[in-house]
Coordinates of C-alpha atoms in Angstrom, one line a residue:
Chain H
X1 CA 19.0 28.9 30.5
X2 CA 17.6 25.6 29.9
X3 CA 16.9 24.4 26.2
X4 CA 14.3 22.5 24.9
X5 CA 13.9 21.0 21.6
X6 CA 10.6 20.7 19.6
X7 CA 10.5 18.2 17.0
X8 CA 7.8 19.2 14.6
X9 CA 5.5 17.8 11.7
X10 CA 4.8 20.9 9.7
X11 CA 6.4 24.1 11.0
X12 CA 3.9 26.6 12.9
X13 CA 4.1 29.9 11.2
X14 CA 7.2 32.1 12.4
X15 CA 5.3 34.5 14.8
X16 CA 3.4 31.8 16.6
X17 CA 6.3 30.5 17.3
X18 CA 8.2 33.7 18.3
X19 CA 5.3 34.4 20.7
X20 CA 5.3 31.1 22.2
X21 CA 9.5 31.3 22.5
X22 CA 8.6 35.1 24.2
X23 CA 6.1 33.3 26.2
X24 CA 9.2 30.8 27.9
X25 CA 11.5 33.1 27.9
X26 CA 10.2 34.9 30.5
X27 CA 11.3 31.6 32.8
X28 CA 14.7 31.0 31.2
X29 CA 13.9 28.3 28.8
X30 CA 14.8 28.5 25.6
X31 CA 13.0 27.0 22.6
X32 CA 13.9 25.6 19.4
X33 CA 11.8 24.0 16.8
X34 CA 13.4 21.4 14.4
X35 CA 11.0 20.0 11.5
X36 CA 11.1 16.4 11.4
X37 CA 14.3 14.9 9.5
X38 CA 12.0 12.9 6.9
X39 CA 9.8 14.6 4.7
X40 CA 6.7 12.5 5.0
X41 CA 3.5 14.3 3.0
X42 CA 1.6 12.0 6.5
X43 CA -1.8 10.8 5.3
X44 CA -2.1 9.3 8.7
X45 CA -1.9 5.8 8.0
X46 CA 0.9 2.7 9.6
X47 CA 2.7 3.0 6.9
X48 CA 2.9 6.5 7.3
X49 CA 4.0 6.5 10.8
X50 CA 7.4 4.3 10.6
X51 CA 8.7 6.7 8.3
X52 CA 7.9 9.4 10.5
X53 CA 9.4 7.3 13.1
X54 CA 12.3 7.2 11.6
X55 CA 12.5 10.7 11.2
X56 CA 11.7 11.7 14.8
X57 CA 14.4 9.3 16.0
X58 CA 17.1 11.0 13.6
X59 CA 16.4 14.6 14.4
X60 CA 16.4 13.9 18.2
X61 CA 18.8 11.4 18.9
X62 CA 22.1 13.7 19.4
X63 CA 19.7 16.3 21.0
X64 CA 21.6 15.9 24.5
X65 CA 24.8 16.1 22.8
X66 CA 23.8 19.0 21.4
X67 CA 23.2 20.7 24.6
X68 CA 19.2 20.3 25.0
X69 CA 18.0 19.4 27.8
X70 CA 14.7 18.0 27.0
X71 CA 12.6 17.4 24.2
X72 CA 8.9 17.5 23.2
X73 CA 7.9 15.5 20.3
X74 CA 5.0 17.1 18.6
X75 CA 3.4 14.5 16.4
X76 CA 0.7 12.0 16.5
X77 CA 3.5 9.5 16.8
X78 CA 4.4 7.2 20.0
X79 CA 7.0 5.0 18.9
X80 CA 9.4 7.8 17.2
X81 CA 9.1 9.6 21.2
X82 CA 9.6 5.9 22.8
X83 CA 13.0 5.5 20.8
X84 CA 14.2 8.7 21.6
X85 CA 13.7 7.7 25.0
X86 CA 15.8 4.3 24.9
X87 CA 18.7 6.6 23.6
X88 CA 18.5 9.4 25.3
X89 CA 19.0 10.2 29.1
X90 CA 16.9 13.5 28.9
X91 CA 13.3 14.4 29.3
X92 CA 11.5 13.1 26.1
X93 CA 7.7 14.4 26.1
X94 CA 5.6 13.0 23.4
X95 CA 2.8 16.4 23.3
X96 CA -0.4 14.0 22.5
X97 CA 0.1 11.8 24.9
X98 CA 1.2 14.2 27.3
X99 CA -1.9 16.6 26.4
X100 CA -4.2 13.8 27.4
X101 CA -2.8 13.0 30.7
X102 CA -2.9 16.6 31.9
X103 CA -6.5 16.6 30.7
X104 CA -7.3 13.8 32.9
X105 CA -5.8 16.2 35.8
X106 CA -8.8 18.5 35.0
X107 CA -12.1 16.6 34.0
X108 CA -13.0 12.7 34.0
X109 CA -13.0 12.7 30.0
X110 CA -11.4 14.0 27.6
X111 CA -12.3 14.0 23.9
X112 CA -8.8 14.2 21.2
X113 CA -9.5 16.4 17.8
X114 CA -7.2 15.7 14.8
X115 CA -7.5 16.9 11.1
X116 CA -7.7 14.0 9.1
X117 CA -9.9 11.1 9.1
X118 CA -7.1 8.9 8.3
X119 CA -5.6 9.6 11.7
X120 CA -8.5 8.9 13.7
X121 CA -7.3 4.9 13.9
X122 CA -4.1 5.7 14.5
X123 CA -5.0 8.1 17.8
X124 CA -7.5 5.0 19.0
X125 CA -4.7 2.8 18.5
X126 CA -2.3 5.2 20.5
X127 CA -4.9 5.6 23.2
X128 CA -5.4 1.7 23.6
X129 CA -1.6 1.7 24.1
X130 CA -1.5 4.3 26.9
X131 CA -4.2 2.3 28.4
X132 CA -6.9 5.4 28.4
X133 CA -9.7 4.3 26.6
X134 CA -12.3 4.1 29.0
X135 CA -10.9 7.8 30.2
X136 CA -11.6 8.8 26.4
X137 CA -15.1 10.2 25.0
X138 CA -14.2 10.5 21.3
X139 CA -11.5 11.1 18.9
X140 CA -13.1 13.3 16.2
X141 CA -11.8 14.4 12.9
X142 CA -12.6 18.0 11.6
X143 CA -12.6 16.6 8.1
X144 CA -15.8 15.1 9.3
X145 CA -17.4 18.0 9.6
X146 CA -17.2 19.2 5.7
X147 CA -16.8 22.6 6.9
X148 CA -13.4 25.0 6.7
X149 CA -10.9 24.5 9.3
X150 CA -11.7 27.3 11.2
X151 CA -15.8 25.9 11.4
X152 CA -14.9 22.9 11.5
X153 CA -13.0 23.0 14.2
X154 CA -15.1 24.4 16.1
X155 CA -18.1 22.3 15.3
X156 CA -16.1 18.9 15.8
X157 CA -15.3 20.0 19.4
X158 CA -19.3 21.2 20.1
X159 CA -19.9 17.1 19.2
X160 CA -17.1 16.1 21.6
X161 CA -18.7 18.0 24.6
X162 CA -22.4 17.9 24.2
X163 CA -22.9 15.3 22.4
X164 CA -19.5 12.9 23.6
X165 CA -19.5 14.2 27.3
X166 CA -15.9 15.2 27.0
X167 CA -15.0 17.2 30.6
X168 CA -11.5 18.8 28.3
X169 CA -10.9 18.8 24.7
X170 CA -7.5 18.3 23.4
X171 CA -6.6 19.5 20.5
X172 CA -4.9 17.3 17.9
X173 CA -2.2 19.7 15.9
X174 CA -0.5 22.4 16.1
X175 CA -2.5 24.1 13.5
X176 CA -5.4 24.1 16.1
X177 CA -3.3 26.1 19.3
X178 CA -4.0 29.5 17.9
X179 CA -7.9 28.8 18.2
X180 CA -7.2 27.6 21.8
X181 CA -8.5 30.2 23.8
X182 CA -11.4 31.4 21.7
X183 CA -12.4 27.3 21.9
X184 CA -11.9 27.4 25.4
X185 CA -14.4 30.4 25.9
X186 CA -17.2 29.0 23.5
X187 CA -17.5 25.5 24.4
X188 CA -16.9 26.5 28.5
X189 CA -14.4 23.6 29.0
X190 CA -10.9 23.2 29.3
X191 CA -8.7 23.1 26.1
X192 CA -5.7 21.6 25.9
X193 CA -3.0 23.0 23.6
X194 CA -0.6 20.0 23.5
X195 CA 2.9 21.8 22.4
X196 CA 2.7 24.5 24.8
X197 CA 0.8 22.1 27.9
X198 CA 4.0 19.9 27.1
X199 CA 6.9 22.5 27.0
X200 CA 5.5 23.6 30.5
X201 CA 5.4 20.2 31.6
X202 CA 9.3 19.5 30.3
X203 CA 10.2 22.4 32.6
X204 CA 8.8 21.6 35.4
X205 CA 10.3 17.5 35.0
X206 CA 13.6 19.5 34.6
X207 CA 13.2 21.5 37.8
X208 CA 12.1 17.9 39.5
X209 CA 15.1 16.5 38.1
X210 CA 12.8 13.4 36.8
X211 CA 13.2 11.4 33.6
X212 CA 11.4 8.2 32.2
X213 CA 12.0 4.7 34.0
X214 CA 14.9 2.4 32.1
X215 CA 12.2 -0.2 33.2
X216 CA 9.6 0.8 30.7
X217 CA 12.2 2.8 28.2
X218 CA 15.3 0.1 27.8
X219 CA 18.3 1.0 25.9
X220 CA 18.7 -1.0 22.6
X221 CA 21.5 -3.7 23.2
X222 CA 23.3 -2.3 20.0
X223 CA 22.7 1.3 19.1
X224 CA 22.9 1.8 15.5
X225 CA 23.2 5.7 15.2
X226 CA 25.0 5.1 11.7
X227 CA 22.2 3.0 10.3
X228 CA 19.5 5.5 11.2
X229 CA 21.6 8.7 10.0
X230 CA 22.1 6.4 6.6
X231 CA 18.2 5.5 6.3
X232 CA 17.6 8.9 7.1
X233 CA 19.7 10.9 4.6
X234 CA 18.5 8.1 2.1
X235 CA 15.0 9.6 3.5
X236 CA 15.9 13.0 2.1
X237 CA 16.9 12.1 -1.0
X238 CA 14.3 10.4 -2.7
X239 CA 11.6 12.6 -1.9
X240 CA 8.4 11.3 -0.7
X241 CA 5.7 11.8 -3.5
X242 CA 2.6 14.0 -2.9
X243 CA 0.0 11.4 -1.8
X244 CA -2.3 13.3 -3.7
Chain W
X1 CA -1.6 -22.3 -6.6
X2 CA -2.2 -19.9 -3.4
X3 CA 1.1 -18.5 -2.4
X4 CA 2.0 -16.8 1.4
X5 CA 5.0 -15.0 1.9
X6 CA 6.5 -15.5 5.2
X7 CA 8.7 -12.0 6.3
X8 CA 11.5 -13.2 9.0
X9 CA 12.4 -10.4 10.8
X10 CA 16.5 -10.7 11.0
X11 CA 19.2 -10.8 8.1
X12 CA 20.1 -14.7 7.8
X13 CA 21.8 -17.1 5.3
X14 CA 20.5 -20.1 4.3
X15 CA 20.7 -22.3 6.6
X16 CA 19.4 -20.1 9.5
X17 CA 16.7 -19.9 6.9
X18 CA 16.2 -23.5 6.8
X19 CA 15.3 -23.7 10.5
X20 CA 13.0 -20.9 10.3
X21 CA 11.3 -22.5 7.7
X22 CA 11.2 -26.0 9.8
X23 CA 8.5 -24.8 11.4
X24 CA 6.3 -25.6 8.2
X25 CA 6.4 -29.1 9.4
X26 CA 5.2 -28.7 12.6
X27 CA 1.8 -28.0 11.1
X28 CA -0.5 -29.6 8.6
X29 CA -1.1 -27.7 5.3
X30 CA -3.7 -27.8 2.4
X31 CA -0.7 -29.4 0.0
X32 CA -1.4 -27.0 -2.6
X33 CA 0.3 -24.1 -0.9
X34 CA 3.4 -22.6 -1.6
X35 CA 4.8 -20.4 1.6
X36 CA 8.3 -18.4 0.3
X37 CA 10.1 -17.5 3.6
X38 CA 12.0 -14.0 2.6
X39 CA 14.5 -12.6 5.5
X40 CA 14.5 -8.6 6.1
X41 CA 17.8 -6.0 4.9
X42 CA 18.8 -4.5 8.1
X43 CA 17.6 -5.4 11.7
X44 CA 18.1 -4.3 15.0
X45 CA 20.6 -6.5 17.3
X46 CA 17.5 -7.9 19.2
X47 CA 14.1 -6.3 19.9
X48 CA 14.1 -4.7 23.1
X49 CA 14.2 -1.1 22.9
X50 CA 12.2 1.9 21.1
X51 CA 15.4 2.4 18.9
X52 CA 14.6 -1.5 17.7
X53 CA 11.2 -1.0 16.7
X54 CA 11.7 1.8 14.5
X55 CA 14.3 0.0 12.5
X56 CA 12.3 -3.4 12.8
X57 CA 9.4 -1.8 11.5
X58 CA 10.6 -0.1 7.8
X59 CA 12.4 -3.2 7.1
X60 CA 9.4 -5.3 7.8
X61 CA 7.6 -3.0 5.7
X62 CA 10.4 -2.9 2.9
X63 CA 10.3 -6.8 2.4
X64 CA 6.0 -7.0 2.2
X65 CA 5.3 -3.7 0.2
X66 CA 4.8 -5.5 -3.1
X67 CA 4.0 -8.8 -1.5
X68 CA 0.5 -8.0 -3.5
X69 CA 1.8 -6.6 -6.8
X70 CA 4.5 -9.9 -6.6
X71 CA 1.2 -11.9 -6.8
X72 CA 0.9 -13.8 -3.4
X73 CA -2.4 -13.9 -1.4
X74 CA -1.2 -13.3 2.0
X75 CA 1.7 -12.5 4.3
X76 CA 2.8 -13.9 7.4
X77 CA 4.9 -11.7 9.8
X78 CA 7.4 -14.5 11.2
X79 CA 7.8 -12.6 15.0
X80 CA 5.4 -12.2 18.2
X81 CA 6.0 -8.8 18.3
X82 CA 3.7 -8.2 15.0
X83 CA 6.4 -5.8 13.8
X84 CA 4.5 -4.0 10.8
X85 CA 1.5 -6.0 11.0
X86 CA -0.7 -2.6 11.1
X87 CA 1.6 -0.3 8.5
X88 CA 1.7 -3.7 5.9
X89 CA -2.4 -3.8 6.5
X90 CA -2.8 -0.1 5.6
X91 CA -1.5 -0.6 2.3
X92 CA -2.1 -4.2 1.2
X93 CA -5.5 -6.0 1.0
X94 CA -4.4 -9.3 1.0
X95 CA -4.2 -10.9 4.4
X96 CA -1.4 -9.9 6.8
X97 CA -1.4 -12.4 9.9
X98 CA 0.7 -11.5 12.9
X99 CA 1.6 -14.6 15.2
X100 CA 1.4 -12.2 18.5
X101 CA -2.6 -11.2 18.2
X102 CA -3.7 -14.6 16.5
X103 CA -2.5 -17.0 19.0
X104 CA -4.0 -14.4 21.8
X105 CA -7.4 -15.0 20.0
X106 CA -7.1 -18.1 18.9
X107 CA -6.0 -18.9 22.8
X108 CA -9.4 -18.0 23.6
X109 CA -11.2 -20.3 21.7
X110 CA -9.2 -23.0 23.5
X111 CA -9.8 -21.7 27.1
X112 CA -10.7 -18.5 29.1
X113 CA -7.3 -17.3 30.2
X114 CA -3.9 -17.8 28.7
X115 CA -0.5 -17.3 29.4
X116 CA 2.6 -16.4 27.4
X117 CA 6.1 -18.5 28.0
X118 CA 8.8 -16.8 26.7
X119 CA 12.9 -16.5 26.8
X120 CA 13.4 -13.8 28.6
X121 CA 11.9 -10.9 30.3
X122 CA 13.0 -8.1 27.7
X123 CA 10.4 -9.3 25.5
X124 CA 7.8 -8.4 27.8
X125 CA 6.8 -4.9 26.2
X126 CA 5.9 -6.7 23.1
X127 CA 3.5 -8.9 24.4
X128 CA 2.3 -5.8 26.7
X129 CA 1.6 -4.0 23.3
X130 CA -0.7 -6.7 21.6
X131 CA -2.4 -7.1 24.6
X132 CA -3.1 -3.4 24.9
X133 CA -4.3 -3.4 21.0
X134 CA -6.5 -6.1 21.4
X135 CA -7.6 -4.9 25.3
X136 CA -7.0 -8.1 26.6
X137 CA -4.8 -7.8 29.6
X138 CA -7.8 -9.5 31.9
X139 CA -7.2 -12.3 30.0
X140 CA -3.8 -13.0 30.1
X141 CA -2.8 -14.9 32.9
X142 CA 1.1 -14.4 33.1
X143 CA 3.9 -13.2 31.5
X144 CA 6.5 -15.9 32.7
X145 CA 10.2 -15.7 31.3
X146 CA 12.9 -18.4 31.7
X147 CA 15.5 -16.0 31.1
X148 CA 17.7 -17.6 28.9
X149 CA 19.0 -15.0 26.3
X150 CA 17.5 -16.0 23.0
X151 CA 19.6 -16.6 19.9
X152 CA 17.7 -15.7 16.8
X153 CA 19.8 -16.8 14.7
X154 CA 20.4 -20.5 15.5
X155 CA 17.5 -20.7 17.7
X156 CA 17.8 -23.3 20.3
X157 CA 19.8 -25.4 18.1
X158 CA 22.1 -27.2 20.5
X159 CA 20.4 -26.1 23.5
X160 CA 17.8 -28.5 23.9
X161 CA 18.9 -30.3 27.3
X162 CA 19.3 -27.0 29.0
X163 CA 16.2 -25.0 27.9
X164 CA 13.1 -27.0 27.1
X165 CA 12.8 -29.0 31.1
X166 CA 13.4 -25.1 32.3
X167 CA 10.5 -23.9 29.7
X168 CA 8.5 -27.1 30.9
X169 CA 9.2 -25.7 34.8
X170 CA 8.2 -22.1 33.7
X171 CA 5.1 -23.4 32.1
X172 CA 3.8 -25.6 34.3
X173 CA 4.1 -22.3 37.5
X174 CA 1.9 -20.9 34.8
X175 CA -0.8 -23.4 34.7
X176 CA -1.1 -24.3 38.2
X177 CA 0.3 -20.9 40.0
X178 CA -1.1 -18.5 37.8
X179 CA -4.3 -20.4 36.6
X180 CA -3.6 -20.5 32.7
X181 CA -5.8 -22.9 30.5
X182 CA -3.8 -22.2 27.1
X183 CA 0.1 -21.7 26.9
X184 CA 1.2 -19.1 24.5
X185 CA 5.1 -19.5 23.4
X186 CA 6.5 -15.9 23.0
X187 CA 8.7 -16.1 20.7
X188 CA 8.6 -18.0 16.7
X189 CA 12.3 -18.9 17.6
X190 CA 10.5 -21.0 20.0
X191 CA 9.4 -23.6 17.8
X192 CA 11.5 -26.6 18.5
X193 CA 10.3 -26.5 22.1
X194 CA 6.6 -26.8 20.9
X195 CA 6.3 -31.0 20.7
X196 CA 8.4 -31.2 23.7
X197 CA 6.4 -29.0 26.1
X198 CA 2.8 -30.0 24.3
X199 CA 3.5 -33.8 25.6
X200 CA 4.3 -32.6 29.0
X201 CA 2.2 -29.9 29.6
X202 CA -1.8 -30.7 31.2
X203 CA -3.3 -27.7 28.8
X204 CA -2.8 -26.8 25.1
X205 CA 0.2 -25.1 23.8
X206 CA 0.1 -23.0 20.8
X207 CA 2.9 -22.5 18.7
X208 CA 2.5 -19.6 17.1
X209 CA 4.8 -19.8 13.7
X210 CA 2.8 -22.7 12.6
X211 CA -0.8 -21.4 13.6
X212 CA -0.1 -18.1 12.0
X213 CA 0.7 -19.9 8.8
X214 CA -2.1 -22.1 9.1
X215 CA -4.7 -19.0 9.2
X216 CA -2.8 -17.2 6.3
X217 CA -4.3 -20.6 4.6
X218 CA -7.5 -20.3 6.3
X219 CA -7.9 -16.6 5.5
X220 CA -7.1 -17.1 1.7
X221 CA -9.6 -20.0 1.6
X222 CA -12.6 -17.8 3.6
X223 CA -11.9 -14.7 1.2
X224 CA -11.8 -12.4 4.2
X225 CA -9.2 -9.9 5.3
X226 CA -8.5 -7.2 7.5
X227 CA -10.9 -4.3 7.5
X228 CA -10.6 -0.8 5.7
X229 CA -11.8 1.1 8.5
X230 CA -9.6 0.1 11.2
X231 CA -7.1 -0.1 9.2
X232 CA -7.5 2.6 6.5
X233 CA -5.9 2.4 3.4
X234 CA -3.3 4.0 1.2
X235 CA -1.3 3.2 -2.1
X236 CA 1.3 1.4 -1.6
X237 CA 3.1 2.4 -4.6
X238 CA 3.6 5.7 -2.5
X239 CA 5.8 4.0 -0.1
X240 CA 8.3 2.4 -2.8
X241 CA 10.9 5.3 -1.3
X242 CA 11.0 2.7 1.5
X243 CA 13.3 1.1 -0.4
X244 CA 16.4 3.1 -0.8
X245 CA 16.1 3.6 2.6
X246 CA 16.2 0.4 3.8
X247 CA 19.3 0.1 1.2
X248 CA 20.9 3.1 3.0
X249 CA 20.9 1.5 6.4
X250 CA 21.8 -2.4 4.6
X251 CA 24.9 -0.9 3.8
X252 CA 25.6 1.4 7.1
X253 CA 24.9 -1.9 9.4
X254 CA 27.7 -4.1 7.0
X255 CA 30.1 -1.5 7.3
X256 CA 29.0 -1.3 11.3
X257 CA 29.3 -4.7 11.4
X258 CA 32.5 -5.1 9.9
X259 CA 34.0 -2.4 12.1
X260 CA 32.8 -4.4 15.2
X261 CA 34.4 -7.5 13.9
X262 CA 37.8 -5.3 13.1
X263 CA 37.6 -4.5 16.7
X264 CA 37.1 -7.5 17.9
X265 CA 39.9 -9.0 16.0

C-alpha cells in the first residue's frame, strides 16, 4: 500500500472524498487529506499566500517521517509545494501546476478557472513562473460571472472555450471536481480535475521511482523545523479574522 | 519631511546595520529625506531553498505591515530577491520598490540587454524568478557567479583584495563573452564592489541598494504607485496576526541558535 498525503485549503465534503479514496484504492494507494496547518480565511491576495505558505510547509514537512510517500498540495500556492520539496526527499505535486501541464498533454491551450477575482493575479503570476503563458488562453474567475456557483461555473468555462480558445479547461478548486464530468460533456473539451489528475500522476512518479531535481529544489543550508512548528502553532492561536 | 523605510532582510546589530545603511552614500538624495533602515525578527540562514522563502517572506511582511499607518511614504525592500515585494503591495498603497525588478527595468533604459554579477550560483533562482514576473528572460544576457560564499552579515568587509578583481573578471566575460550592455550586481550586499567595478568596467553598472532608494524618492515625488489591479488589495489591519507569529519563530530561532552554539562549544 502506498500513501499519499493531500494537503488541503478547505476540506471537500466527507463522501467526495470517500469516493475518491474508493476510487485509489482499487490500485493500492491510500489517501489521506490533511487541512492546511494555518487557518487562513484566503482572500487570494500576496499577503494571503505566505501565510498559507507557511501552513503548507508545517503540515507537510514530517510527511515522509510519517510514512507517506508522496504528497499533492492542493492549493493555488507554489512556494508552500516548492519548500516542501527542499525538505522533503518524496514526490511533492503542487495539483494547479500539475493540472495545467497534463492539460498541455491534451490540447495546445488551456484556460485555469478559480473562484475569486482576487485570485486571478495570483494564478497569472504562478503561470508567468512556470513559464506557460503563451500556452494559457485565460484565467477566469466565476465571481465574474454574477451568477451562483453552479451557473457560474459553467458560464465562465463557455468564455474560456469559445470565446478564449481554450483546447482543456482546468478547473481551479476543489469545490469545482464534482461538476467535472457534466463540464466535460457540455462544453465537448477536456476538463481537468487538478486533485484527482495529481494523485494519479503521484502514483505513477512512485512506480517510476522519480522525484524533483536537487538542481531546481535545493535544501535550505539550515533547516529550521522548530521555527516553523513555533510560527505555526503561533498561527493557530491567534485566529485569523474573518476578512469580511 | 518624506520618510522611506528600508526592510533589511536578516537579524543584525548595529553595526552590521551601519554598513547596510552605507549604501545611502553611494547615491545622491533630495536632502530632505529621511530613510529609517529597520532589520527583520527571524530569517532563514541564507536564501537558497523553498524552506527560505517561506520564512523570508512573513518576516518581510511582519516588519512593513504598518509601514503606512507608521506614517512613511514608501518602503524599500533591501534584497534582490524582492522577498514580499508582491504580499507588502497587496496591502499598502504607498510605494514598495524591490531592488531585483527595478534595476532589470531600469537596465533597459541604459541598454538592450543586461547581465546580472552575483556571489554565487545558489542565488540563481531568485534572479530566475523576477525575470519570469517581469517576462524578461530574452533580455538578460547572463547569470554569471563568482562563487564566493556571501556573508550577509559583514558583507565583504575585509575581503576586498580577494573579491572585487574576481567580480571585475566575471563581469568583464559578461560584457564581451556574453554581449551585456548594462551590469546588474545581484546581490545589495554587493555594494562596496559598485565604485570599484564601475571604474573598470566599459558599460554601466547598476547598484541596486542605491537605485532602489533613489526611486522610492522618485516615486514619492511623481505621486504614483503600484496598481490595484495587478496587485489587488486587502486591509492590512487583517494581517496584524503576522505578528505573534513572527514572535513565535524570534524566539524558536534564539533558542535554535543557542543550542547550535552549545554544541559547538
Amino acid at each position: 500500500m502506498r500513501r499519499i498525503l493531500i494537503i488541503a485549503s478547505g476540506m471537500p465534503a466527507s463522501h467526495e472524498r470517500e469516493m475518491m479514496a474508493a476510487a485509489f484504492s482499487a490500485q493500492e494507494i491510500a489517501l489521506t487529506w490533511r487541512d492546511i496547518a494555518v487557518p487562513t480565511n484566503s482572500t487570494g491576495t500576496a499577503c494571503d499566500a505566505a501565510v498559507e505558505d507557511l501552513g503548507i510547509l508545517r503540515s507537510g514537512m514530517d510527511a515522509a517521517e510519517e510514512g507517506f510517500d508522496a504528497v499533492c498540495v492542493d492549493t493555488m500556492n507554489d512556494i508552500g509545494t516548492v519548500a516542501l520539496r527542499s525538505v522533503l526527499d518524496i514526490p511533492v505535486l503542487g495539483t494547479i501546476h500539475a493540472a495545467v501541464l497534463h492539460a498541455l498533454t491534451l490540447g495546445v491551450r488551456f484556460s485555469l478557472i478559480v473562484s475569486a477575482q482576487a485570485a486571478v493575479a495570483h494564478c497569472r503570476g504562478s503561470i508567468r513562473q512556470w513559464g506557460l503563458e503563451r500556452q494559457c488562453s485565460s484565467v477566469r474567475a466565476v465571481a465574474e460571472t454574477g451568477l451562483s456557483f453552479r451557473d457560474g461555473l459553467h458560464e465562465a468555462a463557455r468564455q474560456c472555450v469559445m470565446q478564449d480558445g481554450a483546447d482543456v479547461v482546468c478547473l481551479g478548486s476543489s469545490m469545482m471536481a464534482p461538476a467535472a464530468n457534466a463540464l466535460a460533456q457540455a462544453l465537448g473539451v477536456p476538463v481537468v480535475e487538478p486533485l484527482a489528475s495529481s494523485c494519479r500522476l503521484a502514483e505513477t512518479l512512485l512506480a517510476l521511482g522519480l522525484r524533483h531535481s536537487r538542481t531546481a529544489h535545493p535544501k535550505p543550508l539550515v533547516a529550521k523545523p522548530g521555527v516553523f512548528r513555533a510560527m505555526a502553532e503561533a498561527g493557530i492561536t491567534h485566529t485569523n479574522p474573518n476578512p469580511y | 519631511m518624506p520618510s522611506v523605510l528600508v526592510i533589511v532582510p536578516f537579524p543584525m546589530d548595529e553595526h552590521n546595520l551601519s554598513q547596510r545603511r552605507e549604501q545611502l552614500n553611494a547615491v545622491e538624495l533630495g536632502g530632505d529625506m529621511r530613510f529609517e533602515f529597520r532589520p527583520v525578527r527571524v530569517a532563514p540562514s541564507n536564501y537558497v531553498s523553498g524552506h527560505d522563502a517561506v520564512l523570508a517572506e512573513l518576516s518581510i511582511i511582519e516588519a512593513g505591515l504598518a509601514a503606512q499607518r507608521e506614517g512613511f511614504d514608501a518602503v524599500c525592500i533591501d534584497t534582490m530577491s524582492d522577498t514580499g515585494v508582491a504580499a507588502l503591495r497587496s496591502v499598502l498603497s504607498i510605494p514598495v520598490i524591490g531592488p531585483g525588478c527595478h534595476s532589470m527595468l531600469t537596465a533597459l533604459m541604459l541598454g538592450k540587454r543586461f547581465s546580472i554579477l552575483t556571489m554565487w550560483d545558489a542565488w540563481r533562482p531568485l534572479y530566475d524568478k523576477t525575470l519570469a514576473d517581469l517576462d524578461l528572460g530574452a533580455r538578460c544576457a547572463s547569470i554569471r557567479a563568482a562563487n564566493i560564499p556571501p556573508d550577509n552579515r559583514n558583507l565583504l568587509a575585509g575581503k576586498e583584495s580577494h573579491v572585487f578583481p574576481k567580480l571585475e573578471e566575471v563581469a568583464l566575460r559578461c560584457v564581451h563573452e556574453d554581449g551585456a550592455d548594462v551590469i546588474i550586481l545581484g546581490s545589495t550586499t554587493m555594494h562596496g564592489a559598485h565604485a570599484y567595478l564601475a571604474e573598470r568596467l566599459p558599460v554601466p553598472v547598476i547598484n541596486p541598494g542605491p537605485l532602489s532608494y533613489r526611486l522610492a524618492e522618485s516615486a514619492i515625488r511623481l505621486g504614483l504607485s503600484h496598481s490595484p489591479a495587478a496587485y489587488p488589495r486587502a486591509d492590512a489591519a487583517r494581517f496584524e496576526f503576522i505578528r505573534p507569529l513572527v514572535t513565535a519563530g524570534a524566539h524558536a530561532e534564539a533558542e535554535r541558535a543557542c543550542a547550535e552554539e552549545k554544541r559547538a562549544s
